[in-house]
Coordinates of N, CA and C in Angstrom, one line a residue:
X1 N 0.9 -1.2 0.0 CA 0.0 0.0 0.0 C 0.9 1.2 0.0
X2 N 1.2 1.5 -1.1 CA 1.8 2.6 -1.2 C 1.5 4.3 -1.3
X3 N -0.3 4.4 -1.4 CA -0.8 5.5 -2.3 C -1.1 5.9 -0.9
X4 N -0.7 6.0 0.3 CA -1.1 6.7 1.5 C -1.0 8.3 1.3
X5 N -2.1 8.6 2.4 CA -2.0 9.9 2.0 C -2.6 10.4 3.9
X6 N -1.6 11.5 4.2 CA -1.6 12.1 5.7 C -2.2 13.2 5.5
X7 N -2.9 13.2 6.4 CA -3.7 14.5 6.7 C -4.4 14.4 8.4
X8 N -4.4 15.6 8.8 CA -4.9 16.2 10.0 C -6.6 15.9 10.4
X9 N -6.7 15.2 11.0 CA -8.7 14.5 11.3 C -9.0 16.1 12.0
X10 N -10.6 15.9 11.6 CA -11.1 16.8 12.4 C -12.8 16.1 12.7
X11 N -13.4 16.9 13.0 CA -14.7 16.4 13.8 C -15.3 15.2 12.8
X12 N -15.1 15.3 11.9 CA -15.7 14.5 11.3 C -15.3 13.1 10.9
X13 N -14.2 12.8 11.9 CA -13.4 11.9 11.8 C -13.2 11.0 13.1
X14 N -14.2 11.3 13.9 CA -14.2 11.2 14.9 C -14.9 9.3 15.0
X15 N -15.7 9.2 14.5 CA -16.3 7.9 15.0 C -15.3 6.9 14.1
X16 N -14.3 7.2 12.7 CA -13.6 6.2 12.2 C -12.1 6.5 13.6
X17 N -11.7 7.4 14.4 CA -10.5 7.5 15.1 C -11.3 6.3 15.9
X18 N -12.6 6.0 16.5 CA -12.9 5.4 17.5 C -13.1 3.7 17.2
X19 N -13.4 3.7 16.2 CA -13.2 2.3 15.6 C -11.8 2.2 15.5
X20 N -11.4 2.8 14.9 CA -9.9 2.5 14.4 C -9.0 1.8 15.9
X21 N -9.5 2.8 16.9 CA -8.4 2.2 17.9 C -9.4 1.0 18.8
X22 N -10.5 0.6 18.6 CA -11.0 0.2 19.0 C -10.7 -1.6 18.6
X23 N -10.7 -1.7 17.2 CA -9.7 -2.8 16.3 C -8.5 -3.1 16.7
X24 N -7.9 -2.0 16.9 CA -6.3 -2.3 17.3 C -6.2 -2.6 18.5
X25 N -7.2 -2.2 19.5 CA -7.4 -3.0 21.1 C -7.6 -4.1 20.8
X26 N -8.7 -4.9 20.0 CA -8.9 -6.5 19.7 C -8.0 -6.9 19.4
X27 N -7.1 -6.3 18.7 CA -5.9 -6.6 17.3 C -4.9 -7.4 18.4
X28 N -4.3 -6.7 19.4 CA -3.7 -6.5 20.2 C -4.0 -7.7 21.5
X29 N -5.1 -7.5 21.9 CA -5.8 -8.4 22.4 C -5.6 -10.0 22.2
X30 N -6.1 -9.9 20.8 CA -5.7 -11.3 20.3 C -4.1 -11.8 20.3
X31 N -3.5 -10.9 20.4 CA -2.0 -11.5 20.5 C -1.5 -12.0 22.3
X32 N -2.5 -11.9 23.0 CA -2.1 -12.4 24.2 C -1.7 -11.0 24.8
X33 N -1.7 -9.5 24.3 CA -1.8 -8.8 25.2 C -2.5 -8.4 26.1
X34 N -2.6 -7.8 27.4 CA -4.3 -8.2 28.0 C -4.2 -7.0 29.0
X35 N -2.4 -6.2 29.0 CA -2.8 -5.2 29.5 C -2.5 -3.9 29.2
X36 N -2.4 -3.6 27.8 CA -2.5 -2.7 27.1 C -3.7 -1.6 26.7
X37 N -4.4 -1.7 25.5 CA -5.7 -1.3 25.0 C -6.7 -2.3 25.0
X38 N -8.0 -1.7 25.4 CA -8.8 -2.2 25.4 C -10.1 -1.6 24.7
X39 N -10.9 -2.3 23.6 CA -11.9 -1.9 23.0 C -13.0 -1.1 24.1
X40 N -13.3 -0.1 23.6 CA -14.3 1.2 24.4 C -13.5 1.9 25.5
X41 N -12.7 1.7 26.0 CA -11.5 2.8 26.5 C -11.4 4.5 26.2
X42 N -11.3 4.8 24.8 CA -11.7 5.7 24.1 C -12.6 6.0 23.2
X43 N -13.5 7.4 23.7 CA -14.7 7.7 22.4 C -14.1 8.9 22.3
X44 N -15.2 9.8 21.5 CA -14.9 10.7 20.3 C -14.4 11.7 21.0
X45 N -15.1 11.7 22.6 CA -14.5 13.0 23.8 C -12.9 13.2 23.6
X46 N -12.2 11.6 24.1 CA -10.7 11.7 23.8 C -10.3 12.5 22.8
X47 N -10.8 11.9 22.0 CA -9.8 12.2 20.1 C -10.4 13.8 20.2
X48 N -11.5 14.5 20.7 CA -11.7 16.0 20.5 C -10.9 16.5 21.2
X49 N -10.7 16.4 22.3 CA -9.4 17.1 23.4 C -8.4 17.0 23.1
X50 N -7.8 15.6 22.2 CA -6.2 15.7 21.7 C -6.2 16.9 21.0
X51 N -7.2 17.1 19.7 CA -7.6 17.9 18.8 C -7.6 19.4 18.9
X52 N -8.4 19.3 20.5 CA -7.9 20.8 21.0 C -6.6 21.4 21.4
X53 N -5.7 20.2 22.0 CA -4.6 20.7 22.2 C -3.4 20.0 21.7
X54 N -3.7 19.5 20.6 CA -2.2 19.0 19.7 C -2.9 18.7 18.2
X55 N -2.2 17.4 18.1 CA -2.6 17.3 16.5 C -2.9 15.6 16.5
X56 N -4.4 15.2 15.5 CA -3.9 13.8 15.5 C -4.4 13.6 14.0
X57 N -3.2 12.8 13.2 CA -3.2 12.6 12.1 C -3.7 11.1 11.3
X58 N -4.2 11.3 10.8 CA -4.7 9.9 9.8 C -4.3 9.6 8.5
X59 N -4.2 8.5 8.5 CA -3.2 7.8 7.1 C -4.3 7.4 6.5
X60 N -4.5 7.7 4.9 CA -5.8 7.0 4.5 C -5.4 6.5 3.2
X61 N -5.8 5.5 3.1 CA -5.8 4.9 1.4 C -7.1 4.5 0.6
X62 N -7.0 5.2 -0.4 CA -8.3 4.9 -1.8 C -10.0 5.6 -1.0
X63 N -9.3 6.6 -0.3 CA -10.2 7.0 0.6 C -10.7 6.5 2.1
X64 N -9.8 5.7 2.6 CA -10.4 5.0 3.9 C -9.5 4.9 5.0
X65 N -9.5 5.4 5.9 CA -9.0 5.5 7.3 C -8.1 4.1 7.7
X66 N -6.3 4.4 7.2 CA -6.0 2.7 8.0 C -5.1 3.0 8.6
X67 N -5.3 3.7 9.4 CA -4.0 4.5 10.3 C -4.0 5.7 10.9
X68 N -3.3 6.5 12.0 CA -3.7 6.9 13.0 C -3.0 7.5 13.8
X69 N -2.3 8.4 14.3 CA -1.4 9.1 15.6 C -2.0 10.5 16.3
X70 N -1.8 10.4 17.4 CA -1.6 11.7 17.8 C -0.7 12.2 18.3
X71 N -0.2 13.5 18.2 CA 0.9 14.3 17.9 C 0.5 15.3 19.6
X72 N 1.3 15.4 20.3 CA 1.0 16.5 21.7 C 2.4 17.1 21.5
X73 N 2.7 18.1 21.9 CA 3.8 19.0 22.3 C 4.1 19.4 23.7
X74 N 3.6 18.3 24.2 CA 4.3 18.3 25.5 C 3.8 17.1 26.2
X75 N 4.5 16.6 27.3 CA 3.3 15.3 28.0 C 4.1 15.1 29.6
X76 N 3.5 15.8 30.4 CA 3.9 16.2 31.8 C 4.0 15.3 32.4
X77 N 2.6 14.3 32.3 CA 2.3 13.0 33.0 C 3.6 12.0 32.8
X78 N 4.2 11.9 31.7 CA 4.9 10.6 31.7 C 6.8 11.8 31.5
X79 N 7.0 12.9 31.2 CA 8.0 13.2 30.9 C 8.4 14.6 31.8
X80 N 7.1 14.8 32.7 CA 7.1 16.2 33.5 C 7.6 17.3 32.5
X81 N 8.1 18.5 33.3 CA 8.1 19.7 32.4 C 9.4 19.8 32.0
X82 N 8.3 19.9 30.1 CA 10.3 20.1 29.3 C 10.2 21.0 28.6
X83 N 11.6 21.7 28.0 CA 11.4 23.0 27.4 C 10.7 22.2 25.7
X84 N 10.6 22.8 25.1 CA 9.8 22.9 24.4 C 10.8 22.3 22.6
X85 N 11.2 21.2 23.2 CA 12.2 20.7 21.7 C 11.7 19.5 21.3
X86 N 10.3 18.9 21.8 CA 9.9 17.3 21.5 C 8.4 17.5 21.2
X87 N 8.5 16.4 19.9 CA 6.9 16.3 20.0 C 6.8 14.8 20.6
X88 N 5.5 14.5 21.0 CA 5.3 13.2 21.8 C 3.8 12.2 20.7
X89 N 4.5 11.0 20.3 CA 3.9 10.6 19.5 C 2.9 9.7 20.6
X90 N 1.4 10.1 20.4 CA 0.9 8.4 21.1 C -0.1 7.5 20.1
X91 N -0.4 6.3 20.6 CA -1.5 5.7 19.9 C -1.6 5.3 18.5
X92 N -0.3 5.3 18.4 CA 0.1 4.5 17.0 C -0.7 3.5 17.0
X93 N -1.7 4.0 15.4 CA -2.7 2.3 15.2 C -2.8 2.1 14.2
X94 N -3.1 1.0 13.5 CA -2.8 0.7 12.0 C -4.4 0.1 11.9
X95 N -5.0 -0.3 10.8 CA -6.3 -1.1 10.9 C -5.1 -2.3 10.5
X96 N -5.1 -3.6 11.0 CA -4.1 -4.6 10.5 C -4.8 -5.5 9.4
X97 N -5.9 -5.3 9.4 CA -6.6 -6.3 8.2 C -6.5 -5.5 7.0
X98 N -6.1 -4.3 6.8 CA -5.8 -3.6 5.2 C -4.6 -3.0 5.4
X99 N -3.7 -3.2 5.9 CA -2.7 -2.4 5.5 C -1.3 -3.2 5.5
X100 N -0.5 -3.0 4.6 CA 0.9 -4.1 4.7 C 1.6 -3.8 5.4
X101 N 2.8 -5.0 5.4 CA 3.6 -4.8 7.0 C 4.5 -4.0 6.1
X102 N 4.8 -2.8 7.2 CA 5.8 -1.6 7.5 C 5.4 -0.3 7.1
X103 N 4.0 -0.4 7.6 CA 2.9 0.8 7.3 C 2.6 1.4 8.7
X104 N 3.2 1.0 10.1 CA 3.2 1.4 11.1 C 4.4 2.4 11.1
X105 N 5.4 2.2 10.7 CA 6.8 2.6 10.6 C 6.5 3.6 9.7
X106 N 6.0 3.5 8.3 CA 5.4 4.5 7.2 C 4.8 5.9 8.4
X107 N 3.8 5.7 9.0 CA 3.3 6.2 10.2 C 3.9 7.4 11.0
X108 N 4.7 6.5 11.5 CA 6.0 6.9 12.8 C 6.8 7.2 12.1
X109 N 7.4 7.6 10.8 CA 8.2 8.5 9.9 C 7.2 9.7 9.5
X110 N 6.0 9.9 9.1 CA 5.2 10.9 8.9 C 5.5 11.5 10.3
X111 N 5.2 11.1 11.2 CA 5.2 11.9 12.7 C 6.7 12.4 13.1
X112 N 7.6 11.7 12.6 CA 9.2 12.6 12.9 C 9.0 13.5 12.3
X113 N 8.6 13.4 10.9 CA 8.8 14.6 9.8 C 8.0 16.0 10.2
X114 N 7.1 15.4 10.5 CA 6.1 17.0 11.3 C 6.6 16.9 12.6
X115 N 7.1 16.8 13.1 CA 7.9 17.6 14.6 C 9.2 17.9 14.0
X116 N 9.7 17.6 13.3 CA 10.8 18.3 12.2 C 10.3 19.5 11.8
X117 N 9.2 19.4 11.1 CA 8.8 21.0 10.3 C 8.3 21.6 11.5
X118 N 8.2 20.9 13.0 CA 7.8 22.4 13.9 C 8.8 22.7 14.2
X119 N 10.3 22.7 14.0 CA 11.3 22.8 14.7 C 11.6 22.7 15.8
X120 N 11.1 21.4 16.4 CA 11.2 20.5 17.4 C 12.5 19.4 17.0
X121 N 13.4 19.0 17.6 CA 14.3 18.5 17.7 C 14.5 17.0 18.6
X122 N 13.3 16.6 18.8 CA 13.1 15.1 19.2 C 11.9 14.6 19.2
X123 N 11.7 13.3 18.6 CA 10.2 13.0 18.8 C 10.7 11.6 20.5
X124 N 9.5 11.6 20.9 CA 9.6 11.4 22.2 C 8.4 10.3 22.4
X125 N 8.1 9.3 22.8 CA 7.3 8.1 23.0 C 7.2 7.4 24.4
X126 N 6.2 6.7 25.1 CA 6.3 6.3 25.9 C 5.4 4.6 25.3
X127 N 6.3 3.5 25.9 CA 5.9 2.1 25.4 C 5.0 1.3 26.9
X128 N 4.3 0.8 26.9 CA 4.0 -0.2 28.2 C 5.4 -1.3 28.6
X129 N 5.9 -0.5 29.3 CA 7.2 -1.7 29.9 C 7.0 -3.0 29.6
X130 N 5.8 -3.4 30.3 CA 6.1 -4.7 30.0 C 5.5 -5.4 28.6
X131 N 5.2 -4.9 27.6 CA 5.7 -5.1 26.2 C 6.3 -5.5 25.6
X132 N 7.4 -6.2 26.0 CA 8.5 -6.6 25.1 C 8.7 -6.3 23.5
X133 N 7.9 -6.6 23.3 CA 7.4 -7.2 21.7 C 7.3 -5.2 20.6
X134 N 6.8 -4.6 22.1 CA 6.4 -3.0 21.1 C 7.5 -2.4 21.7
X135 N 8.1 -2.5 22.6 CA 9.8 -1.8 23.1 C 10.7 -2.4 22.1
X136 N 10.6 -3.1 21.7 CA 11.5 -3.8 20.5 C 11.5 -3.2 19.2
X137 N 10.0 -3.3 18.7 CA 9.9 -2.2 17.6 C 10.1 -1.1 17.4
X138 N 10.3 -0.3 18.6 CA 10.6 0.8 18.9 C 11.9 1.2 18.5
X139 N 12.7 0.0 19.2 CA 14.1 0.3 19.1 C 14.7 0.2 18.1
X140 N 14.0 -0.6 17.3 CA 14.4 -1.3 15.9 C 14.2 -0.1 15.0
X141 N 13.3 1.1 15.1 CA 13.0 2.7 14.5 C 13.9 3.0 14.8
X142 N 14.9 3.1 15.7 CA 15.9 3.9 16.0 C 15.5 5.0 17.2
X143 N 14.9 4.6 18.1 CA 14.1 5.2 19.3 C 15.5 4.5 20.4
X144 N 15.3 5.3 21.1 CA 17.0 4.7 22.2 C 15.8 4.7 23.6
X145 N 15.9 4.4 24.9 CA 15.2 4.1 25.9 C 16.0 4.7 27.0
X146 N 15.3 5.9 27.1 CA 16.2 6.7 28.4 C 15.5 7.3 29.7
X147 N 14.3 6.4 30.1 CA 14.0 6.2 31.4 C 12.7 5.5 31.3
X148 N 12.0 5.4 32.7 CA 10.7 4.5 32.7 C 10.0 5.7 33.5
X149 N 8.5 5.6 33.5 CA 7.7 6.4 34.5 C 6.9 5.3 35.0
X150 N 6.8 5.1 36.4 CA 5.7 4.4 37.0 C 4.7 5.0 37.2
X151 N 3.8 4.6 36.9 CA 2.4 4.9 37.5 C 2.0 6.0 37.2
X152 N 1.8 5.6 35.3 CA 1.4 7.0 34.1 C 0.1 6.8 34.5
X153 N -0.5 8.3 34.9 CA -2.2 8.1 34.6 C -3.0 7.5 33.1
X154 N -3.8 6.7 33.1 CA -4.2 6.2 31.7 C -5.3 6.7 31.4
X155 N -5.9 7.2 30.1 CA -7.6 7.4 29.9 C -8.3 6.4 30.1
X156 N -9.5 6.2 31.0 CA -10.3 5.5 31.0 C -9.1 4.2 31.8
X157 N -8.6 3.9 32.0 CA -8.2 3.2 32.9 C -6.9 3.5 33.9
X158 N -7.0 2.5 34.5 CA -5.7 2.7 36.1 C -4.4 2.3 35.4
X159 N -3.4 3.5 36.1 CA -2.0 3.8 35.9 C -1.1 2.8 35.6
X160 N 0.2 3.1 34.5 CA 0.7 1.5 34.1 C 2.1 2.2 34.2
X161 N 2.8 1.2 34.2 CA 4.1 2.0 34.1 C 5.1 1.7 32.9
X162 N 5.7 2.5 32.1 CA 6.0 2.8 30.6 C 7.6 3.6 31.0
X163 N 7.8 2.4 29.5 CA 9.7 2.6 28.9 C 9.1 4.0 28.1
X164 N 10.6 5.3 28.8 CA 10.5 6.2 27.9 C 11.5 5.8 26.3
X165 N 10.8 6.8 25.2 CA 11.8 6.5 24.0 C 12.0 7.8 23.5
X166 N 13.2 8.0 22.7 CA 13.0 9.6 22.1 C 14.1 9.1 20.9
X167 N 14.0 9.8 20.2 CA 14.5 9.8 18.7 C 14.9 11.1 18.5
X168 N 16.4 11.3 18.0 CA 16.6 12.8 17.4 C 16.1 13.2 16.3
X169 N 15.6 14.0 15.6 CA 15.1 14.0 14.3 C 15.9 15.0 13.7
X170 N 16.2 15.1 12.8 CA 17.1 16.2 11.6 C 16.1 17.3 11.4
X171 N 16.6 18.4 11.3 CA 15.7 19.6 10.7 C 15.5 19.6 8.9
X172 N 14.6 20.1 8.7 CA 14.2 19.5 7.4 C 15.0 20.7 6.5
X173 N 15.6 19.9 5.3 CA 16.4 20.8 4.4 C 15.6 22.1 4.4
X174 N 16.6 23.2 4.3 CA 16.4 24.7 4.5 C 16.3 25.1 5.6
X175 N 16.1 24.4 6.7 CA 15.8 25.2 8.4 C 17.8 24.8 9.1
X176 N 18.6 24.4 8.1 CA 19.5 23.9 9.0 C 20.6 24.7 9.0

């Protein structure tokens, strides 16, 4: 699937952001994770508040929603107060029944590139520690692991504690 195409969701994108991560909780689910995401966790309330105070982006092909991030510019809860050089990617979700493997990564390279163009100088992630399997992928992006937070408040559910990740990103030709 190559014809992807990024763009910024707005209200009207609200009930495919809620399916979308809703799938990737089952998705997820089905692989023996059980304490990660969970289907109905998040509704449309969530994805409007990201919307008010950051950015969340959707990947779509031949017209149809198969992909997913939200973009914050800051995240207190898991990184407390930083000056202002990181965007913080969460909720990376793929629909996994339409989309080929290395269309998450496709994803998570759109989201360096725009905290690149804000001239922000790290993208920054937080993984569920005990994940093995998604701290790996992580690292395998070229994300390095430079602390843990215990006891992240979670939406809709009780606090978990999460590997931090951060990635340098290059300034995009002409800003350098």
């Amino acid at each position: 699937m190559n014809d992807l195409c990024f763009r910024l969701a707005d209200d009207s994108d609200l009930a495919a952001l809620v399916r979308l991560r809703d799938d990737a909780a089952r998705w997820i689910l089905a692989r023996g994770v059980s304490d990660q995401w969970r289907p109905g966790e998040l509704d449309a309330d969530h994805f409007r508040g990201v919307m008010d105070g950051g950015e969340v982006w959707l990947a779509e092909a031949a017209g149809r929603v198969v992909g997913a991030w939200e973009l914050w510019w800051q995240d207190e809860d898991a990184w407390g107060p930083q000056p202002p050089t990181a965007g913080y990617v969460h909720r990376l979700m793929v629909d996994h029944g339409s989309v080929a493997p290395g269309t998450g990564r496709r994803l998570l390279q759109a989201a360096e590139h725009r905290v690149a163009e804000a001239g922000r100088t790290l993208v920054r992630l937080d993984c569920l520690a005990g994940n093995a399997r998604l701290n790996a992928y992580y690292l395998g992006a070229g994300y390095r692991a430079v602390g843990r937070k215990e006891g992240k408040p979670q939406p809709g559910g009780a606090p978990k504690s999460f590997t931090l990740l951060e990635k340098p990103v290059p300034a995009p030709a002409g800003r350098r």
